[in-house]
Coordinates of C-alpha atoms in Angstrom, one line a residue:
X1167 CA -37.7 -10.6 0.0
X1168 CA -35.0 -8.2 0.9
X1169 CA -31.3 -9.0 -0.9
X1170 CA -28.6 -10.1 1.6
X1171 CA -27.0 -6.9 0.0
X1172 CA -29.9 -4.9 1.3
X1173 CA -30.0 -6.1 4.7
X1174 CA -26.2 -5.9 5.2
X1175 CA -26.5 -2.3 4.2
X1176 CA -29.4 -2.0 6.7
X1177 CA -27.5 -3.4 9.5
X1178 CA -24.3 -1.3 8.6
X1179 CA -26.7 1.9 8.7
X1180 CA -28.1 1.3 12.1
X1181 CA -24.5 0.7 13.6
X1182 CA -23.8 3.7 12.7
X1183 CA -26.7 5.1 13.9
X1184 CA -26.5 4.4 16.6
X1185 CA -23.6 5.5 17.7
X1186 CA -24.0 9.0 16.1
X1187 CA -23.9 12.2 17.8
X1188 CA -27.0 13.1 18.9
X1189 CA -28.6 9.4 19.7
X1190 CA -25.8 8.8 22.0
X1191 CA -25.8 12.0 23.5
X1192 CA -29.5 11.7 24.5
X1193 CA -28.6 8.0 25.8
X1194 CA -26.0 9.1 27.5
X1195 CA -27.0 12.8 29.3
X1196 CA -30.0 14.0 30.8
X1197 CA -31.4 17.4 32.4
X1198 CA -33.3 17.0 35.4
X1199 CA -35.3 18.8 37.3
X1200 CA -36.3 22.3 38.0
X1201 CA -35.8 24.5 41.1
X1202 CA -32.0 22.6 41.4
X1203 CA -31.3 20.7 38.2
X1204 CA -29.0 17.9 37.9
X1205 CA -27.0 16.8 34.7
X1206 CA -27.6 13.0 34.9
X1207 CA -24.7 10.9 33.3
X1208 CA -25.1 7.2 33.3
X1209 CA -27.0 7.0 36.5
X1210 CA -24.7 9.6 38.0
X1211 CA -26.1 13.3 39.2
X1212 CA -24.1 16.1 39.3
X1213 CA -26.3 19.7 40.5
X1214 CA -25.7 22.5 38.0
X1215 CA -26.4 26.1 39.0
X1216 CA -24.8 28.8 36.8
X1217 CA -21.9 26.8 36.6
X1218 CA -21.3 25.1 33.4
X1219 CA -18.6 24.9 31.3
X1220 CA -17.9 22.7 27.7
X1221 CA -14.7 22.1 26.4
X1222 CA -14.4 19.2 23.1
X1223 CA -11.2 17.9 20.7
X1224 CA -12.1 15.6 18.0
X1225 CA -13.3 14.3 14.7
X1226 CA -16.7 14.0 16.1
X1227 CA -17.0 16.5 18.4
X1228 CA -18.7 19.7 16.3
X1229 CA -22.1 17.0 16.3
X1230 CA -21.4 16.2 19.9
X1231 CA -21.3 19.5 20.8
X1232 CA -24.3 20.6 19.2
X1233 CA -26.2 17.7 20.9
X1234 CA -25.1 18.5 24.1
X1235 CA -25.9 22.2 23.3
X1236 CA -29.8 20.7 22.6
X1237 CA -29.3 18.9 26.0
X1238 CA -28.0 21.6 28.5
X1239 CA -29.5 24.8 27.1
X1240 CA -29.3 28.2 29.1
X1241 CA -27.5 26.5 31.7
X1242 CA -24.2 26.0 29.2
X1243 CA -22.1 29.5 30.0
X1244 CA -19.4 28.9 27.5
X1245 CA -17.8 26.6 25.2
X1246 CA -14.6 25.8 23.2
X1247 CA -14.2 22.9 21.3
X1248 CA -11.2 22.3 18.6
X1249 CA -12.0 20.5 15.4
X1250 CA -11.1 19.5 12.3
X1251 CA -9.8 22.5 9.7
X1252 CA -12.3 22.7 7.1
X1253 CA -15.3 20.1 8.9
X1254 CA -17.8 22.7 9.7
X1255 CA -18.0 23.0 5.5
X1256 CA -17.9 19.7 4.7
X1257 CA -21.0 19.2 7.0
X1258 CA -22.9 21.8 5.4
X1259 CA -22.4 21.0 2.2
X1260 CA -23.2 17.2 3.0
X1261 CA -26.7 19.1 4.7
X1262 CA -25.7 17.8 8.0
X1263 CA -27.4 21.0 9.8
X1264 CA -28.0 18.9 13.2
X1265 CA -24.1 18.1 13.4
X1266 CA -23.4 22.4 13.6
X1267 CA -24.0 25.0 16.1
X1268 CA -26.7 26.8 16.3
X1269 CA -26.2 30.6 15.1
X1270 CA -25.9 32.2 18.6
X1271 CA -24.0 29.2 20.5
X1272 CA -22.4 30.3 23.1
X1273 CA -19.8 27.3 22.0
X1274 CA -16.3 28.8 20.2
X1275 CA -15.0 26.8 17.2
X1276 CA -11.6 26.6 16.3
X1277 CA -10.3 25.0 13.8
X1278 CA -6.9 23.4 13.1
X1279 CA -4.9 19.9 12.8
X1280 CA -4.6 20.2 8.9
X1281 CA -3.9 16.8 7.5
X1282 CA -4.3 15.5 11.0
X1283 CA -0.7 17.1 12.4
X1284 CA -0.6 19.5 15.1
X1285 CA -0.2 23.2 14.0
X1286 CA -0.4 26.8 15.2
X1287 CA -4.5 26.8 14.8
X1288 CA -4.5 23.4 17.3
X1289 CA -2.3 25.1 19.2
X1290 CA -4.2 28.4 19.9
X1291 CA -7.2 25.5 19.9
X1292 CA -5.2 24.0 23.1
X1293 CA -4.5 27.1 24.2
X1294 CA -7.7 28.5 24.5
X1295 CA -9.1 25.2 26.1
X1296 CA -6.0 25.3 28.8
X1297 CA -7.3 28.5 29.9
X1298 CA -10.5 27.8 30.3
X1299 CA -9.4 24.9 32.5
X1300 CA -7.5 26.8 34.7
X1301 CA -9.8 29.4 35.3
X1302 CA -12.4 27.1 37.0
X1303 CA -13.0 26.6 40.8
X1304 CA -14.5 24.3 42.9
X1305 CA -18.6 25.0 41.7
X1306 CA -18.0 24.4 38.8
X1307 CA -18.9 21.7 36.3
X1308 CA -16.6 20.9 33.1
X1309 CA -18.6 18.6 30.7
X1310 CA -15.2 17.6 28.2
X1311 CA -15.9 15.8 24.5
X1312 CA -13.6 13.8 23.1
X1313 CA -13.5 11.6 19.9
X1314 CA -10.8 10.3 17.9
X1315 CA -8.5 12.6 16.0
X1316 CA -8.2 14.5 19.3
X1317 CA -4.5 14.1 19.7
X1318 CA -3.8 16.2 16.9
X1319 CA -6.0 19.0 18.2
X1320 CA -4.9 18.9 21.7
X1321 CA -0.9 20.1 21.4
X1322 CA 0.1 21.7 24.2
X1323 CA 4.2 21.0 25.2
X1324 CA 5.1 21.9 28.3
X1325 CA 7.4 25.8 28.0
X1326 CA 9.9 25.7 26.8
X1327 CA 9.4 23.0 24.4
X1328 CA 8.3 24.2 21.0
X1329 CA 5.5 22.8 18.8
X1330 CA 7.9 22.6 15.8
X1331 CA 10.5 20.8 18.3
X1332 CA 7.6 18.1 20.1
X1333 CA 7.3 17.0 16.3
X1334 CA 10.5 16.8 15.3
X1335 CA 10.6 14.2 17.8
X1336 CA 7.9 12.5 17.2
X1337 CA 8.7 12.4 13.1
X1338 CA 12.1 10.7 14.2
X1339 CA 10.9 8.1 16.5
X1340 CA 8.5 6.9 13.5
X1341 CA 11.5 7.3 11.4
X1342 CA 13.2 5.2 13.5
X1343 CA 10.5 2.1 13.7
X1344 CA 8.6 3.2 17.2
X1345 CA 5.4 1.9 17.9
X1346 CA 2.6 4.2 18.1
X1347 CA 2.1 2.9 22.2
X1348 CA 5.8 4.0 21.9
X1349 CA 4.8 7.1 20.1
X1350 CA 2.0 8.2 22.6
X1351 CA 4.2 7.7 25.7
X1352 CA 6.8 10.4 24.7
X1353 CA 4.1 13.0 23.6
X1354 CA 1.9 12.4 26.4
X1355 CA 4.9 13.0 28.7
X1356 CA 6.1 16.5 26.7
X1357 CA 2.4 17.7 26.9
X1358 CA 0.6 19.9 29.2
X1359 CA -3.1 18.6 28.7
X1360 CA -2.3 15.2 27.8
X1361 CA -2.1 11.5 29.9
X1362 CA -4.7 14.0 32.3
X1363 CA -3.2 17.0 31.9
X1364 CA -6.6 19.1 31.4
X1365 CA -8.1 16.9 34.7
X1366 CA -5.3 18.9 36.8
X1367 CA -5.5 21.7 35.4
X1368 CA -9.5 21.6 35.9
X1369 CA -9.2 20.6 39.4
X1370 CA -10.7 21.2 41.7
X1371 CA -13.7 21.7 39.4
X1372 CA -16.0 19.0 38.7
X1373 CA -14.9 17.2 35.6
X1374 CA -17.0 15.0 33.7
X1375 CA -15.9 13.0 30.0
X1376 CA -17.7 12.1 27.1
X1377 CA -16.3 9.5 25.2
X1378 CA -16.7 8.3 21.5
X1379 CA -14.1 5.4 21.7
X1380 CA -12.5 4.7 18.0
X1381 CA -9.3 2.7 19.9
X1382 CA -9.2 -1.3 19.8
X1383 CA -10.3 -2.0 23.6
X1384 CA -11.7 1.3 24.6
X1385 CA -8.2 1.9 26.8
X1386 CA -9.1 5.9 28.6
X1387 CA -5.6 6.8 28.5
X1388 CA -5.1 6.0 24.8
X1389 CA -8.1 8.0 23.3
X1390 CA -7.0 10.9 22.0
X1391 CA -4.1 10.5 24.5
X1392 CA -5.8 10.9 27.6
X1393 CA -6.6 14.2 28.7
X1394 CA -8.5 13.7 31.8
X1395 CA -7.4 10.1 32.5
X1396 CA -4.5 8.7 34.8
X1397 CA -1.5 8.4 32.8
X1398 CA -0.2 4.8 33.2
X1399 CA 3.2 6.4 31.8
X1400 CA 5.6 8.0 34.0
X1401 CA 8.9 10.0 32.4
X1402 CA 10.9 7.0 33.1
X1403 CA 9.3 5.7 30.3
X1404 CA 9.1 8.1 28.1
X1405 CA 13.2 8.1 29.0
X1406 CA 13.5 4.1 27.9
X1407 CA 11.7 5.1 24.7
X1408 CA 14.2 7.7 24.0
X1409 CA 17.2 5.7 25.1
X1410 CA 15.6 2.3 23.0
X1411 CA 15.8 4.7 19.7
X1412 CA 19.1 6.2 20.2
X1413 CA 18.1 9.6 20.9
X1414 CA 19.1 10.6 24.3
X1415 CA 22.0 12.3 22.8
X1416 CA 20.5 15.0 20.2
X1417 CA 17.4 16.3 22.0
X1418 CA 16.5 19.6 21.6
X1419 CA 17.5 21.8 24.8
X1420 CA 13.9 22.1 25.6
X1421 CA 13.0 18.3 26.2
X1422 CA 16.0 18.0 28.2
X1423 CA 15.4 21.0 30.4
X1424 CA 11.6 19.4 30.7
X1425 CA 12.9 15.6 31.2
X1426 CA 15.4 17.0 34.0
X1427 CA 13.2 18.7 35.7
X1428 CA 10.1 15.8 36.1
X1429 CA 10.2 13.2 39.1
X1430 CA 11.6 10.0 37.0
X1431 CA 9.8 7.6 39.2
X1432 CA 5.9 7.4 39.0
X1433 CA 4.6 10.0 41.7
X1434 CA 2.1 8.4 43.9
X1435 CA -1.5 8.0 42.0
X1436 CA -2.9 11.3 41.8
X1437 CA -6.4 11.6 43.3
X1438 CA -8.8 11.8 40.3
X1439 CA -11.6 11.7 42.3
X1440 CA -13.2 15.1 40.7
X1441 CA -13.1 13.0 37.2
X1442 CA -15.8 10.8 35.7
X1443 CA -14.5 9.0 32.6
X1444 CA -17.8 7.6 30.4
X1445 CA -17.7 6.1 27.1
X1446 CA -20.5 6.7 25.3
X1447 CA -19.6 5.3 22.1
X1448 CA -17.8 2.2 21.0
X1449 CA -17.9 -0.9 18.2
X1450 CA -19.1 -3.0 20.6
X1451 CA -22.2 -0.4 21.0
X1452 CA -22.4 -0.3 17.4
X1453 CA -22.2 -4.1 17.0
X1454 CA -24.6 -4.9 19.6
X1455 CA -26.9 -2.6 17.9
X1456 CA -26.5 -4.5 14.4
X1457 CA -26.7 -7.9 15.9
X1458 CA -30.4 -6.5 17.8
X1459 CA -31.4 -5.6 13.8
X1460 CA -30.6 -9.2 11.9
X1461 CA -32.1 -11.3 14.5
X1462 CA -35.2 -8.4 13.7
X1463 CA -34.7 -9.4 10.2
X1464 CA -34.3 -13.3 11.0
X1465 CA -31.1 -13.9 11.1
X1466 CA -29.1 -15.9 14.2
X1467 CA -26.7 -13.5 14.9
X1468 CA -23.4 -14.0 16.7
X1469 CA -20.4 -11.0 17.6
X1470 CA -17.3 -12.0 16.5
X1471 CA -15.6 -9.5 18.2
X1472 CA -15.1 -5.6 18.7
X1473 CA -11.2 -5.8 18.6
X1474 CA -10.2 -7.5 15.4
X1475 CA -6.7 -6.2 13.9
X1476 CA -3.9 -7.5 12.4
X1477 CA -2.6 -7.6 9.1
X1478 CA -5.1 -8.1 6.4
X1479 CA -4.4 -10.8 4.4
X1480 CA -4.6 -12.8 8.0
X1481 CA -7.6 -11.6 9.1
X1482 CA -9.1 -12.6 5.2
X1483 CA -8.3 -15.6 5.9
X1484 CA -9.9 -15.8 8.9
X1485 CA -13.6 -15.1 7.2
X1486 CA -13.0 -17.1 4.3
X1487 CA -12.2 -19.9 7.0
X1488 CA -15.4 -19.0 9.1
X1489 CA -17.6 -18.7 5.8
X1490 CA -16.4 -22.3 4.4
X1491 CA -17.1 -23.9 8.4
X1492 CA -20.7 -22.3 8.0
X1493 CA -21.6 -23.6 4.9
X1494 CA -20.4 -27.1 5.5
X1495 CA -23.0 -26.9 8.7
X1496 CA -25.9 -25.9 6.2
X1497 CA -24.4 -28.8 3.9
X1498 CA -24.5 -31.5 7.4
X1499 CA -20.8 -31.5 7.1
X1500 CA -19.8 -29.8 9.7
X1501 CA -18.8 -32.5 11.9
X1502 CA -17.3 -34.4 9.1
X1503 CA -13.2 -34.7 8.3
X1504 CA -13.2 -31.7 6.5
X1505 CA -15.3 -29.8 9.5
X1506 CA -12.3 -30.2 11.4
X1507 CA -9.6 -29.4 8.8
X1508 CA -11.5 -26.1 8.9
X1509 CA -11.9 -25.5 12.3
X1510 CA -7.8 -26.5 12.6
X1511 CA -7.4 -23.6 10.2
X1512 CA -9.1 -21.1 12.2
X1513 CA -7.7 -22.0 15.5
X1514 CA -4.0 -21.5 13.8
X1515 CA -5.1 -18.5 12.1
X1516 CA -6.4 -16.8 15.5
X1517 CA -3.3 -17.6 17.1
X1518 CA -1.2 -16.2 14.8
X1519 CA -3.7 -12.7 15.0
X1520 CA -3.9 -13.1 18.3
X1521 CA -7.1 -10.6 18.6
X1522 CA -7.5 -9.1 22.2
X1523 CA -10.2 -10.8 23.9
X1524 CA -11.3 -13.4 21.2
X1525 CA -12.3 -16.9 22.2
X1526 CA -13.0 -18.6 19.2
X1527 CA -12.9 -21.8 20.4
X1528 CA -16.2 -20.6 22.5
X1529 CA -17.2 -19.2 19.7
X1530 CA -16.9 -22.5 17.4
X1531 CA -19.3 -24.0 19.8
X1532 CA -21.9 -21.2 19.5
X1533 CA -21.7 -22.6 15.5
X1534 CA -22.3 -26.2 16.2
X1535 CA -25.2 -25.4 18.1
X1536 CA -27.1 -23.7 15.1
X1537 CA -30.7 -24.6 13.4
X1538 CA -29.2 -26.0 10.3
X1539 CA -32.1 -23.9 8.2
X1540 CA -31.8 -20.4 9.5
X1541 CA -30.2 -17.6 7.8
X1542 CA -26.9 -16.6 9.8
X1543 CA -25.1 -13.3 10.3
X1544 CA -21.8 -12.8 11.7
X1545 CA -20.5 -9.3 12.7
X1546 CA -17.4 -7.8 13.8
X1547 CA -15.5 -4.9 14.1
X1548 CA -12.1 -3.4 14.5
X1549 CA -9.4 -1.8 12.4
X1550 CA -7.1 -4.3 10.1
X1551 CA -3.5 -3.0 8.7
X1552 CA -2.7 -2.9 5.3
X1553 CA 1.1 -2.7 3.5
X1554 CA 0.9 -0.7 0.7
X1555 CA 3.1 -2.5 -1.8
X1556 CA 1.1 -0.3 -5.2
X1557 CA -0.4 2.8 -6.6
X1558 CA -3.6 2.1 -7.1
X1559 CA -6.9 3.4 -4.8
X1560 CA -8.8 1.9 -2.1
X1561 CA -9.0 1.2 1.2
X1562 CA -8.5 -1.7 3.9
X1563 CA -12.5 -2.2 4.0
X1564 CA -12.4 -2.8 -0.1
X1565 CA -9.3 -5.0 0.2
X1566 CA -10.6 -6.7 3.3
X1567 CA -13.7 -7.3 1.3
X1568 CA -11.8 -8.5 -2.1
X1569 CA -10.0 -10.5 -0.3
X1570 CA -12.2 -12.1 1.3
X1571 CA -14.5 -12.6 -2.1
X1572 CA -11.3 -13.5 -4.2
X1573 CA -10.7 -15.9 -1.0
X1574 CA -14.1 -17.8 -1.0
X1575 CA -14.0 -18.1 -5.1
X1576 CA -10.6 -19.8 -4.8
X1577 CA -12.0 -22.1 -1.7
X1578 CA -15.0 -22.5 -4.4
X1579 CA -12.9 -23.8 -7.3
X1580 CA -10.6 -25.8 -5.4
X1581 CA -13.5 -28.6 -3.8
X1582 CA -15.4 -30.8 -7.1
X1583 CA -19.1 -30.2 -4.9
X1584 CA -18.8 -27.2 -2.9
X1585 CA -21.2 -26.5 0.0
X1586 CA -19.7 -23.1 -0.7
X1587 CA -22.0 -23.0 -3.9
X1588 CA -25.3 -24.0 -2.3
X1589 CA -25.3 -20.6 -0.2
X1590 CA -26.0 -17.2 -1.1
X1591 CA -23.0 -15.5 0.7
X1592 CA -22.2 -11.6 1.2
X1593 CA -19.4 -10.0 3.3
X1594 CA -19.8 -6.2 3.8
X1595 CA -16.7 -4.2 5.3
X1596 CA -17.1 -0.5 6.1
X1597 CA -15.4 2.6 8.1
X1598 CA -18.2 4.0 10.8
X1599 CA -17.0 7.5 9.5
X1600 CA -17.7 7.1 6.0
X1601 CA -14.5 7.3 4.9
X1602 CA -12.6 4.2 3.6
X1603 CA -8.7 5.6 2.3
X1604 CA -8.8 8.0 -0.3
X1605 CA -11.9 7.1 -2.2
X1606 CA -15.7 8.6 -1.9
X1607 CA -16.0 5.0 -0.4
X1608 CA -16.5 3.7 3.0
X1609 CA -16.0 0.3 1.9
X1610 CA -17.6 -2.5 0.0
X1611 CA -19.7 -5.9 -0.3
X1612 CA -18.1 -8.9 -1.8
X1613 CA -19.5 -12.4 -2.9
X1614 CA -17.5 -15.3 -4.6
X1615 CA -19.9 -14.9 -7.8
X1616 CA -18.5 -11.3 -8.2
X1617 CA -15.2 -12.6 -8.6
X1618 CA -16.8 -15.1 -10.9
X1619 CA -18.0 -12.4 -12.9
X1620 CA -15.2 -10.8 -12.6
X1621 CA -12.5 -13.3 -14.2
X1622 CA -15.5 -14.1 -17.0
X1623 CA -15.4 -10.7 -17.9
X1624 CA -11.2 -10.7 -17.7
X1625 CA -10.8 -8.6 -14.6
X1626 CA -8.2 -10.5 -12.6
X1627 CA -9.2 -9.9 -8.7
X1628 CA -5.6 -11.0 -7.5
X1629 CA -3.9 -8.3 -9.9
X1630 CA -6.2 -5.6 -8.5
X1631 CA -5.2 -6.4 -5.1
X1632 CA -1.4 -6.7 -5.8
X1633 CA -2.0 -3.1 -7.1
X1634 CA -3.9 -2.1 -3.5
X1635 CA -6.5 -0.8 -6.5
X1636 CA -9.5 -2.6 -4.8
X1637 CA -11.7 0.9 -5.6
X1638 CA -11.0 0.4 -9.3
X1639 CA -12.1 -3.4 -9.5
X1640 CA -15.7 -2.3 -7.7
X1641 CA -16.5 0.5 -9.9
X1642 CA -16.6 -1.8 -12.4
X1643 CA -19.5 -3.4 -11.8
X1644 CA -23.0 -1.9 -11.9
X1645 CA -22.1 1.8 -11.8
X1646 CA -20.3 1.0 -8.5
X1647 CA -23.3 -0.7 -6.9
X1648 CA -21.2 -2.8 -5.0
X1649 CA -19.1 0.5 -3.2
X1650 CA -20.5 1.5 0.5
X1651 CA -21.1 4.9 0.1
X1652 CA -22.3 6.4 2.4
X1653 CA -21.3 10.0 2.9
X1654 CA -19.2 11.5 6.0
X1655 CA -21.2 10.3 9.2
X1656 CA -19.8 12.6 11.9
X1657 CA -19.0 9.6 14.0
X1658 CA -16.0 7.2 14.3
X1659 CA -15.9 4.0 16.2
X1660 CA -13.7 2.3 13.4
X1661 CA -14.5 -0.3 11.2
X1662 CA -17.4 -2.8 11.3
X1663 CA -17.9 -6.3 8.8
X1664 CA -20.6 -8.5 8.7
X1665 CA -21.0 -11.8 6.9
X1666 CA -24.2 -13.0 5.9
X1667 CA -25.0 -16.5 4.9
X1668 CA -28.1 -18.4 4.1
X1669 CA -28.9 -21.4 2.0
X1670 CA -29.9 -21.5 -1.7

């Protein structure tokens, strides 16, 4: 029979999978029809005659773009999409040939956002996507692409405000402690195609939006900052930012030539009616997709939730918490004193993470009703914070994963009969782009008996961890074999853990 290891790795693979490029293009999009085509979007038909326009800003978009090239064929006149500097090599040298352009697209590339800040490439990028925009009428159809990472790629302030002078301003607000809502609010409002900037300036061509979401909540005028979504921000806003960070007073001439001249109060909603917004890509997709896989492979499988955040030593906590409750069920102690000491824990621990959308106590009494014999799996997703307090390498799916191991040993050590040690446990944590910090890495799996090993063999998980080294302590073992590697996927719907738990 498969290892847990195996089957967590199977179910992280077909997350990701499934919310690739291509596959969720093809979900999403089709081309009907003959004499008069249609582009179908979700059940929606739009007619396309010569007409048909592509414009994409992203880490994800090159793949997305070549899928919808597959899709749309002769009927695609021209294309610009702005991308990551450097992506279309790192794709070819990974052999990802589906994710590029065909030879003799009639789809630009430019690329820019070095280090993922705005610069004069993302700004001839934005440029060139502006007047695109502009140039279309009321036949025409403008199929846009976003994915994360399309802020950076998108800068276009509104004249006279310089590029160099937008960042300034952004650099001291984060000096300053602003949040990055906070952060969004005054760019969005300094920006031409931002907070639905490109929808106007498309209008009154038809404008449709293809989303990869990689945002907690999948919020349309967050992602990538909004472009063709109604801004829920108005410059009265963007003023009380300003004014909460002490800046009124030393902004460049530009912003306050461009704040003096907007409406301060919010003008009456804009009618967006020429805009369909569709996500076509999310954690929850992903997740759902998982879950469908372990109850393939046996498994009960419940969703945690799509939304979990908060700092990581908190959210640790939380599965270590969720992992013990489990095993006491397989053990027929669930119900017992120490049952509810647990579940205590994990309703105080919830509160204080306070994860949009979660009802755990709903989800406590999904547990109880478990067959005490079958395997179970528990998946999740989100993006946790880390502090960085050392200098060593990994990333918050490694350290999520340590701590979770380190976590469940010290549970382990604490109780004389464990029910902890009459399951096989493993928790897998990994980035949906294949990227965990600044390690080959996406992230790792972790059990309590690799901790065991660990301190046998004097490795001291808790002085790793203290380090943020978390990369180090995995490639210790087994040439690494406990590292989710995985390659770049050319997707992004952030990060994704499962726990898997059956008895011995």
């Amino acid at each position: 029979s498969m290892s847990l290891r195996e089957h967590a790795l199977s179910l992280f693979r077909s997350a990701v999978g499934t919310v690739r490029p291509a596959p969720m293009l093809k979900r999403a999009v089709k081309l009907q029809g003959d004499g008069c085509p249609q582009l179908i979007v979700k059940g929606r038909a739009f007619p396309v005659k010569r007409n048909l326009y592509l414009v994409g800003f992203g880490k994800a978009v090159l793949g997305m773009a070549a899928a919808a090239e597959d899709i749309l064929g002769d009927h695609l006149i021209r294309g610009i999409v702005s991308v990551p500097l450097g992506i279309q090599e790192s794709l070819q040298r990974a052999g990802m040939q589906e994710m590029l352009l065909k030879p003799h697209s009639r789809i630009q590339v430019i690329e820019g956002a070095k280090n993922n800040l705005p610069d004069p490439e993302a700004l001839r990028g934005a440029g060139a996507i502006q007047e695109l925009a502009q140039g279309l009428t009321a036949d025409d159809l403008l199929l846009v692409l976003i994915s994360g990472g399309g802020s950076a790629l998108l800068p276009a302030p509104i004249p006279p405000i310089l590029l160099e002078e937008k960042e300034k301003l952004t650099k001291m607000l984060a000096s300053r402690g602003a949040a990055i809502q906070e952060l969004n609010t005054v760019r969005k409002t300094l920006s031409l195609l931002k907070g639905g900037g490109l929808a106007r300036l498309a209008y009154p061509a038809q404008v449709v939006s293809l989303i990869l979401s990689d945002v907690i909540g999948d919020p349309l005028d967050i992602i990538a900052s909004g472009p063709t979504a109604v801004s829920s921000h108005s410059v009265q806003d963007c003023l009380q930012v300003l004014a909460k960070y002490n800046l009124l007073h030393n902004l460049p001439e530009s912003v306050e030539t461009v704040l003096s001249s907007s409406p301060t109060t919010r003008a009456a909603p804009e009618d967006y009616s020429h805009v369909c917004n569709v996500i076509i890509g999310s954690n929850a997709l992903a997740l759902d997709e998982a879950k469908r896989q372990a109850e393939g492979l046996g498994y009960v499988a419940l969703i945690l939730s799509a939304a979990v955040c908060g700092d990581i030593g908190h959210v640790a906590a939380l599965y270590c918490q969720l992992i013990r409750l489990l095993c006491l069920g397989f053990a027929g102690l669930g119900e017992g004193p120490l049952g509810n000491e647990v579940r205590g824990n994990l309703l105080q621990l919830a509160a204080e993470l306070d994860i949009p959308g979660l009802n755990l106590a709903e989800f406590l009494q999904a547990l109880q009703g478990l067959e005490p014999e079958k395997p179970v799996c528990i998946l999740a997703g989100g993006e946790t914070t880390v502090r960085l307090r050392g200098s060593g390498k990994g990333g918050r799916n490694q350290e999520l994963a340590l701590r979770v191991g380190l976590g469940l040993h010290r549970a382990q050590g604490a109780e004389a009969s464990s029910p902890l040690g009459r399951c096989e446990i493993i928790f897998l944590s990994g980035g949906t782009d294949g990227q965990d910090g600044p390690t080959g890495a996406a992230g790792a799996f972790c059990s309590p008996e690799l901790v065991d090993e660990a301190f046998q063999e004097g490795l001291d998980a808790e002085a790793f961890l203290s380090n943020n080294d978390s990369y180090t302590f995995f490639s210790h073992f087994q040439r690494g074999r406990h590292l989710l590697v995985t390659g770049l996927t050319g997707t992004n719907v952030m990060d994704i853990q499962a726990v898997l738990i059956r008895p011995k």
